[in-house]
Amino acid sequence: MASQQSQQGTDQRVDEEGFLVDTENCEERELAYRERGTSRPITVVGNPVLHKECKDVTEFDDKLAALIDDMFASQKTAEGVGLAANQIGVDLKVFVYDCPDDDGVRHTGVVCNPVLEELPPEERVLDDSNEGCLSVPTAYASLARPDYAVVRGQDAQGNPIKVRGTGYFARCLQHETDHLYGYLYIDRLSKRERKDALRQMAEGTPRYEVVPND
């Protein structure tokens, strides 16, 4: 049974193992974020902000809260399940997510300064599934990732948190953490697969506004 312990400064709680309970009141929390926010266009592969490690979040203030609101609004507009700050051109280590796992359970939350835990070899079970990215619009490729992930970081108030996910949600946590260290999923593909993904992107038309690369 989950603990009733509350985290200071947030309406979310942690379970008996100390993991963030991000499955409660998802609809209400996501709606509150995006109704306060303004949707921004998405940066795409080739934009310099996507190809370098982002700066750590050091100020957990109203400006950060406003950014998070805008990120949820932008994520909704683009019909994504996760969004990193550099995907709307902001050089900060923060991502948001509103993502189901393989059991259809919805997870919604924010992670600042995420660090992905290394799994011991005996716990690494790879899931070779299709992956896409809002910053590589209309392109998809098969990519093997562990089907379980744990990310440690901080919430929007600076409190330490840890988030875990399985299946599709585990993929999301890994994908968004990668973004904040300057990696897109296509960077993990072979040269041929990467070329094919970029071809798909060139031939497709994004369903949301993007920032053109000069």
PDB file of C-alpha atoms in Angstrom:
ATOM      1  CA  MET A   1       0.000   0.000   0.000  1.00  0.00           C
ATOM      2  CA  ALA A   2       1.215   3.490  -0.798  1.00  0.00           C
ATOM      3  CA  SER A   3       2.345   5.734   1.994  1.00  0.00           C
ATOM      4  CA  GLN A   4       0.355   8.853   2.781  1.00  0.00           C
ATOM      5  CA  GLN A   5       3.584  10.841   3.230  1.00  0.00           C
ATOM      6  CA  SER A   6       3.359  14.130   1.352  1.00  0.00           C
ATOM      7  CA  GLN A   7       6.209  15.929  -0.353  1.00  0.00           C
ATOM      8  CA  GLN A   8       6.900  19.429   0.888  1.00  0.00           C
ATOM      9  CA  GLY A   9       5.729  22.066  -1.544  1.00  0.00           C
ATOM     10  CA  THR A  10       3.822  19.777  -3.918  1.00  0.00           C
ATOM     11  CA  ASP A  11       0.424  18.104  -4.033  1.00  0.00           C
ATOM     12  CA  GLN A  12       1.984  14.806  -5.088  1.00  0.00           C
ATOM     13  CA  ARG A  13       3.083  12.175  -2.619  1.00  0.00           C
ATOM     14  CA  VAL A  14       5.650   9.415  -2.571  1.00  0.00           C
ATOM     15  CA  ASP A  15       5.045   5.703  -2.085  1.00  0.00           C
ATOM     16  CA  GLU A  16       6.572   3.450   0.560  1.00  0.00           C
ATOM     17  CA  GLU A  17       9.709   3.018  -1.574  1.00  0.00           C
ATOM     18  CA  GLY A  18      10.161   6.748  -2.005  1.00  0.00           C
ATOM     19  CA  PHE A  19       9.022   6.939  -5.641  1.00  0.00           C
ATOM     20  CA  LEU A  20       6.833   9.804  -6.826  1.00  0.00           C
ATOM     21  CA  VAL A  21       3.171   8.853  -7.151  1.00  0.00           C
ATOM     22  CA  ASP A  22       2.518  10.418 -10.567  1.00  0.00           C
ATOM     23  CA  THR A  23      -0.662   8.508 -11.436  1.00  0.00           C
ATOM     24  CA  GLU A  24      -3.154  10.453  -9.326  1.00  0.00           C
ATOM     25  CA  ASN A  25      -5.301  13.366 -10.553  1.00  0.00           C
ATOM     26  CA  CYS A  26      -3.432  13.366 -13.866  1.00  0.00           C
ATOM     27  CA  GLU A  27      -6.192  15.017 -15.869  1.00  0.00           C
ATOM     28  CA  GLU A  28      -6.710  17.819 -13.363  1.00  0.00           C
ATOM     29  CA  ARG A  29      -2.996  18.496 -12.907  1.00  0.00           C
ATOM     30  CA  GLU A  30      -2.202  18.464 -16.640  1.00  0.00           C
ATOM     31  CA  LEU A  31      -5.126  20.753 -17.403  1.00  0.00           C
ATOM     32  CA  ALA A  32      -4.104  23.222 -14.682  1.00  0.00           C
ATOM     33  CA  TYR A  33      -0.560  23.416 -16.059  1.00  0.00           C
ATOM     34  CA  ARG A  34      -1.514  23.983 -19.676  1.00  0.00           C
ATOM     35  CA  GLU A  35      -4.369  26.407 -18.966  1.00  0.00           C
ATOM     36  CA  ARG A  36      -1.803  28.683 -17.302  1.00  0.00           C
ATOM     37  CA  GLY A  37       0.716  28.176 -20.100  1.00  0.00           C
ATOM     38  CA  THR A  38       1.235  29.338 -23.666  1.00  0.00           C
ATOM     39  CA  SER A  39       2.085  26.879 -26.413  1.00  0.00           C
ATOM     40  CA  ARG A  40       5.419  27.470 -28.118  1.00  0.00           C
ATOM     41  CA  PRO A  41       6.820  26.113 -31.413  1.00  0.00           C
ATOM     42  CA  ILE A  42       9.041  23.034 -31.317  1.00  0.00           C
ATOM     43  CA  THR A  43      12.753  23.138 -32.153  1.00  0.00           C
ATOM     44  CA  VAL A  44      13.889  20.459 -34.600  1.00  0.00           C
ATOM     45  CA  VAL A  45      17.055  18.471 -35.229  1.00  0.00           C
ATOM     46  CA  GLY A  46      19.857  20.791 -36.324  1.00  0.00           C
ATOM     47  CA  ASN A  47      18.982  23.537 -33.835  1.00  0.00           C
ATOM     48  CA  PRO A  48      22.105  24.000 -31.643  1.00  0.00           C
ATOM     49  CA  VAL A  49      20.141  23.938 -28.367  1.00  0.00           C
ATOM     50  CA  LEU A  50      19.243  20.288 -29.023  1.00  0.00           C
ATOM     51  CA  HIS A  51      22.816  19.136 -29.510  1.00  0.00           C
ATOM     52  CA  LYS A  52      24.516  20.158 -26.264  1.00  0.00           C
ATOM     53  CA  GLU A  53      24.045  19.427 -22.576  1.00  0.00           C
ATOM     54  CA  CYS A  54      21.596  21.844 -20.976  1.00  0.00           C
ATOM     55  CA  LYS A  55      22.293  23.956 -17.912  1.00  0.00           C
ATOM     56  CA  ASP A  56      21.253  22.746 -14.465  1.00  0.00           C
ATOM     57  CA  VAL A  57      18.140  24.275 -12.932  1.00  0.00           C
ATOM     58  CA  THR A  58      19.318  26.321  -9.950  1.00  0.00           C
ATOM     59  CA  GLU A  59      16.378  28.705  -9.416  1.00  0.00           C
ATOM     60  CA  PHE A  60      13.094  27.045  -8.456  1.00  0.00           C
ATOM     61  CA  ASP A  61      11.006  30.155  -8.837  1.00  0.00           C
ATOM     62  CA  ASP A  62       8.003  31.621 -10.625  1.00  0.00           C
ATOM     63  CA  LYS A  63       9.961  31.813 -13.874  1.00  0.00           C
ATOM     64  CA  LEU A  64      10.551  28.055 -13.766  1.00  0.00           C
ATOM     65  CA  ALA A  65       6.878  27.464 -12.920  1.00  0.00           C
ATOM     66  CA  ALA A  66       5.833  29.549 -15.940  1.00  0.00           C
ATOM     67  CA  LEU A  67       8.215  27.582 -18.172  1.00  0.00           C
ATOM     68  CA  ILE A  68       6.707  24.306 -16.954  1.00  0.00           C
ATOM     69  CA  ASP A  69       3.208  25.617 -17.723  1.00  0.00           C
ATOM     70  CA  ASP A  70       4.328  26.527 -21.251  1.00  0.00           C
ATOM     71  CA  MET A  71       5.912  23.101 -21.681  1.00  0.00           C
ATOM     72  CA  PHE A  72       2.670  21.318 -20.812  1.00  0.00           C
ATOM     73  CA  ALA A  73       0.764  23.594 -23.197  1.00  0.00           C
ATOM     74  CA  SER A  74       3.306  22.964 -25.964  1.00  0.00           C
ATOM     75  CA  GLN A  75       3.284  19.214 -25.337  1.00  0.00           C
ATOM     76  CA  LYS A  76      -0.508  19.121 -25.656  1.00  0.00           C
ATOM     77  CA  THR A  77      -0.519  21.165 -28.872  1.00  0.00           C
ATOM     78  CA  ALA A  78       2.051  18.840 -30.429  1.00  0.00           C
ATOM     79  CA  GLU A  79       0.213  15.741 -29.134  1.00  0.00           C
ATOM     80  CA  GLY A  80       3.343  14.484 -27.385  1.00  0.00           C
ATOM     81  CA  VAL A  81       3.800  12.355 -24.278  1.00  0.00           C
ATOM     82  CA  GLY A  82       6.995  14.036 -23.084  1.00  0.00           C
ATOM     83  CA  LEU A  83       8.801  17.311 -23.710  1.00  0.00           C
ATOM     84  CA  ALA A  84      12.232  18.613 -22.724  1.00  0.00           C
ATOM     85  CA  ALA A  85      12.891  22.334 -22.247  1.00  0.00           C
ATOM     86  CA  ASN A  86      15.364  22.535 -25.124  1.00  0.00           C
ATOM     87  CA  GLN A  87      12.602  21.323 -27.444  1.00  0.00           C
ATOM     88  CA  ILE A  88      11.056  24.781 -27.020  1.00  0.00           C
ATOM     89  CA  GLY A  89      14.453  26.459 -27.160  1.00  0.00           C
ATOM     90  CA  VAL A  90      15.187  26.759 -23.429  1.00  0.00           C
ATOM     91  CA  ASP A  91      18.633  25.700 -22.218  1.00  0.00           C
ATOM     92  CA  LEU A  92      17.596  24.157 -18.888  1.00  0.00           C
ATOM     93  CA  LYS A  93      17.477  20.608 -17.528  1.00  0.00           C
ATOM     94  CA  VAL A  94      13.757  20.115 -17.076  1.00  0.00           C
ATOM     95  CA  PHE A  95      11.249  17.850 -18.759  1.00  0.00           C
ATOM     96  CA  VAL A  96       7.525  17.228 -18.424  1.00  0.00           C
ATOM     97  CA  TYR A  97       5.550  14.126 -19.256  1.00  0.00           C
ATOM     98  CA  ASP A  98       1.982  12.930 -19.639  1.00  0.00           C
ATOM     99  CA  CYS A  99       2.501   9.360 -20.716  1.00  0.00           C
ATOM    100  CA  PRO A 100       0.822   5.964 -20.374  1.00  0.00           C
ATOM    101  CA  ASP A 101       2.716   2.814 -19.516  1.00  0.00           C
ATOM    102  CA  ASP A 102       2.137  -0.526 -21.244  1.00  0.00           C
ATOM    103  CA  ASP A 103      -0.769  -1.243 -18.891  1.00  0.00           C
ATOM    104  CA  GLY A 104      -2.513   1.971 -19.943  1.00  0.00           C
ATOM    105  CA  VAL A 105      -1.843   3.704 -16.606  1.00  0.00           C
ATOM    106  CA  ARG A 106      -1.337   7.452 -17.073  1.00  0.00           C
ATOM    107  CA  HIS A 107       1.708   9.168 -15.549  1.00  0.00           C
ATOM    108  CA  THR A 108       1.986  12.966 -15.360  1.00  0.00           C
ATOM    109  CA  GLY A 109       4.816  14.989 -13.859  1.00  0.00           C
ATOM    110  CA  VAL A 110       7.886  17.215 -13.996  1.00  0.00           C
ATOM    111  CA  VAL A 111      11.551  16.361 -13.451  1.00  0.00           C
ATOM    112  CA  CYS A 112      14.344  18.928 -13.086  1.00  0.00           C
ATOM    113  CA  ASN A 113      18.024  17.964 -13.319  1.00  0.00           C
ATOM    114  CA  PRO A 114      17.257  14.324 -14.174  1.00  0.00           C
ATOM    115  CA  VAL A 115      19.866  11.588 -13.818  1.00  0.00           C
ATOM    116  CA  LEU A 116      19.082   8.166 -15.250  1.00  0.00           C
ATOM    117  CA  GLU A 117      20.098   5.302 -12.985  1.00  0.00           C
ATOM    118  CA  GLU A 118      22.292   2.612 -14.508  1.00  0.00           C
ATOM    119  CA  LEU A 119      20.587  -0.760 -14.318  1.00  0.00           C
ATOM    120  CA  PRO A 120      22.635  -3.811 -13.345  1.00  0.00           C
ATOM    121  CA  PRO A 121      23.103  -6.164 -16.319  1.00  0.00           C
ATOM    122  CA  GLU A 122      20.792  -8.797 -14.857  1.00  0.00           C
ATOM    123  CA  GLU A 123      17.925  -6.257 -14.781  1.00  0.00           C
ATOM    124  CA  ARG A 124      18.402  -4.985 -18.335  1.00  0.00           C
ATOM    125  CA  VAL A 125      15.610  -6.380 -20.503  1.00  0.00           C
ATOM    126  CA  LEU A 126      15.582  -4.615 -23.863  1.00  0.00           C
ATOM    127  CA  ASP A 127      12.391  -3.563 -25.594  1.00  0.00           C
ATOM    128  CA  ASP A 128      12.928  -3.073 -29.329  1.00  0.00           C
ATOM    129  CA  SER A 129      10.012  -0.817 -30.286  1.00  0.00           C
ATOM    130  CA  ASN A 130       9.309   2.085 -32.589  1.00  0.00           C
ATOM    131  CA  GLU A 131      10.320   5.505 -31.288  1.00  0.00           C
ATOM    132  CA  GLY A 132       9.551   9.003 -32.508  1.00  0.00           C
ATOM    133  CA  CYS A 133      10.351  12.544 -31.407  1.00  0.00           C
ATOM    134  CA  LEU A 134       8.613  15.905 -31.677  1.00  0.00           C
ATOM    135  CA  SER A 135      11.987  17.346 -32.716  1.00  0.00           C
ATOM    136  CA  VAL A 136      12.248  14.853 -35.593  1.00  0.00           C
ATOM    137  CA  PRO A 137       8.664  15.253 -36.812  1.00  0.00           C
ATOM    138  CA  THR A 138       6.950  12.520 -38.862  1.00  0.00           C
ATOM    139  CA  ALA A 139       9.908  10.107 -38.483  1.00  0.00           C
ATOM    140  CA  TYR A 140       9.983   6.797 -36.601  1.00  0.00           C
ATOM    141  CA  ALA A 141      12.578   4.081 -36.121  1.00  0.00           C
ATOM    142  CA  SER A 142      12.992   0.929 -34.071  1.00  0.00           C
ATOM    143  CA  LEU A 143      15.290   1.439 -31.079  1.00  0.00           C
ATOM    144  CA  ALA A 144      16.122  -0.997 -28.274  1.00  0.00           C
ATOM    145  CA  ARG A 145      15.932   0.483 -24.772  1.00  0.00           C
ATOM    146  CA  PRO A 146      15.602  -1.104 -21.319  1.00  0.00           C
ATOM    147  CA  ASP A 147      11.935  -1.739 -20.448  1.00  0.00           C
ATOM    148  CA  TYR A 148      12.432  -0.350 -16.925  1.00  0.00           C
ATOM    149  CA  ALA A 149      13.887   3.028 -15.948  1.00  0.00           C
ATOM    150  CA  VAL A 150      14.517   5.045 -12.799  1.00  0.00           C
ATOM    151  CA  VAL A 151      15.224   8.774 -12.965  1.00  0.00           C
ATOM    152  CA  ARG A 152      16.352  10.849  -9.982  1.00  0.00           C
ATOM    153  CA  GLY A 153      16.036  14.612  -9.937  1.00  0.00           C
ATOM    154  CA  GLN A 154      14.083  17.438  -8.352  1.00  0.00           C
ATOM    155  CA  ASP A 155      10.523  18.681  -8.560  1.00  0.00           C
ATOM    156  CA  ALA A 156       9.493  22.229  -9.458  1.00  0.00           C
ATOM    157  CA  GLN A 157      10.144  23.364  -5.880  1.00  0.00           C
ATOM    158  CA  GLY A 158      13.611  21.809  -5.746  1.00  0.00           C
ATOM    159  CA  ASN A 159      12.685  18.803  -3.603  1.00  0.00           C
ATOM    160  CA  PRO A 160      14.501  15.544  -4.457  1.00  0.00           C
ATOM    161  CA  ILE A 161      12.334  13.017  -6.293  1.00  0.00           C
ATOM    162  CA  LYS A 162      12.705   9.730  -8.077  1.00  0.00           C
ATOM    163  CA  VAL A 163      10.438   8.429 -10.829  1.00  0.00           C
ATOM    164  CA  ARG A 164      10.229   4.917 -12.229  1.00  0.00           C
ATOM    165  CA  GLY A 165       8.552   3.567 -15.305  1.00  0.00           C
ATOM    166  CA  THR A 166       8.041   0.418 -17.297  1.00  0.00           C
ATOM    167  CA  GLY A 167       7.476  -0.217 -20.986  1.00  0.00           C
ATOM    168  CA  TYR A 168       6.460   2.843 -23.008  1.00  0.00           C
ATOM    169  CA  PHE A 169       6.774   5.141 -19.994  1.00  0.00           C
ATOM    170  CA  ALA A 170      10.308   3.843 -19.311  1.00  0.00           C
ATOM    171  CA  ARG A 171      11.143   4.720 -22.913  1.00  0.00           C
ATOM    172  CA  CYS A 172       9.741   8.216 -22.378  1.00  0.00           C
ATOM    173  CA  LEU A 173      11.862   8.804 -19.257  1.00  0.00           C
ATOM    174  CA  GLN A 174      15.016   7.721 -21.077  1.00  0.00           C
ATOM    175  CA  HIS A 175      14.159   9.708 -24.214  1.00  0.00           C
ATOM    176  CA  GLU A 176      13.526  12.976 -22.347  1.00  0.00           C
ATOM    177  CA  THR A 177      16.598  12.619 -20.128  1.00  0.00           C
ATOM    178  CA  ASP A 178      18.667  12.053 -23.280  1.00  0.00           C
ATOM    179  CA  HIS A 179      17.373  15.349 -24.692  1.00  0.00           C
ATOM    180  CA  LEU A 180      18.729  17.333 -21.758  1.00  0.00           C
ATOM    181  CA  TYR A 181      22.204  15.903 -22.286  1.00  0.00           C
ATOM    182  CA  GLY A 182      22.210  16.774 -25.986  1.00  0.00           C
ATOM    183  CA  TYR A 183      21.101  13.480 -27.517  1.00  0.00           C
ATOM    184  CA  LEU A 184      18.166  12.731 -29.796  1.00  0.00           C
ATOM    185  CA  TYR A 185      16.959   9.185 -30.319  1.00  0.00           C
ATOM    186  CA  ILE A 186      18.321   9.228 -33.867  1.00  0.00           C
ATOM    187  CA  ASP A 187      21.817   9.663 -32.391  1.00  0.00           C
ATOM    188  CA  ARG A 188      21.452   6.106 -31.063  1.00  0.00           C
ATOM    189  CA  LEU A 189      20.647   4.673 -34.508  1.00  0.00           C
ATOM    190  CA  SER A 190      23.014   3.294 -37.132  1.00  0.00           C
ATOM    191  CA  LYS A 191      24.075   5.728 -39.872  1.00  0.00           C
ATOM    192  CA  ARG A 192      21.684   4.099 -42.309  1.00  0.00           C
ATOM    193  CA  GLU A 193      18.772   4.189 -39.879  1.00  0.00           C
ATOM    194  CA  ARG A 194      19.492   7.811 -38.979  1.00  0.00           C
ATOM    195  CA  LYS A 195      19.582   8.752 -42.657  1.00  0.00           C
ATOM    196  CA  ASP A 196      16.230   7.035 -43.176  1.00  0.00           C
ATOM    197  CA  ALA A 197      14.687   8.895 -40.221  1.00  0.00           C
ATOM    198  CA  LEU A 198      15.891  12.231 -41.578  1.00  0.00           C
ATOM    199  CA  ARG A 199      14.466  11.284 -44.992  1.00  0.00           C
ATOM    200  CA  GLN A 200      11.091  10.577 -43.369  1.00  0.00           C
ATOM    201  CA  MET A 201      11.247  13.967 -41.673  1.00  0.00           C
ATOM    202  CA  ALA A 202      12.136  15.752 -44.926  1.00  0.00           C
ATOM    203  CA  GLU A 203       9.247  14.109 -46.746  1.00  0.00           C
ATOM    204  CA  GLY A 204       6.668  14.674 -44.005  1.00  0.00           C
ATOM    205  CA  THR A 205       4.704  17.683 -42.810  1.00  0.00           C
ATOM    206  CA  PRO A 206       4.636  18.404 -39.056  1.00  0.00           C
ATOM    207  CA  ARG A 207       1.173  18.648 -37.488  1.00  0.00           C
ATOM    208  CA  TYR A 208       2.391  21.416 -35.172  1.00  0.00           C
ATOM    209  CA  GLU A 209       4.418  24.615 -35.455  1.00  0.00           C
ATOM    210  CA  VAL A 210       8.187  24.177 -35.561  1.00  0.00           C
ATOM    211  CA  VAL A 211      11.130  26.580 -35.448  1.00  0.00           C
ATOM    212  CA  PRO A 212      12.862  26.520 -38.855  1.00  0.00           C
ATOM    213  CA  ASN A 213      16.624  26.108 -38.785  1.00  0.00           C
ATOM    214  CA  ASP A 214      18.483  28.896 -40.571  1.00  0.00           C
TER     215      ASP A 214
END
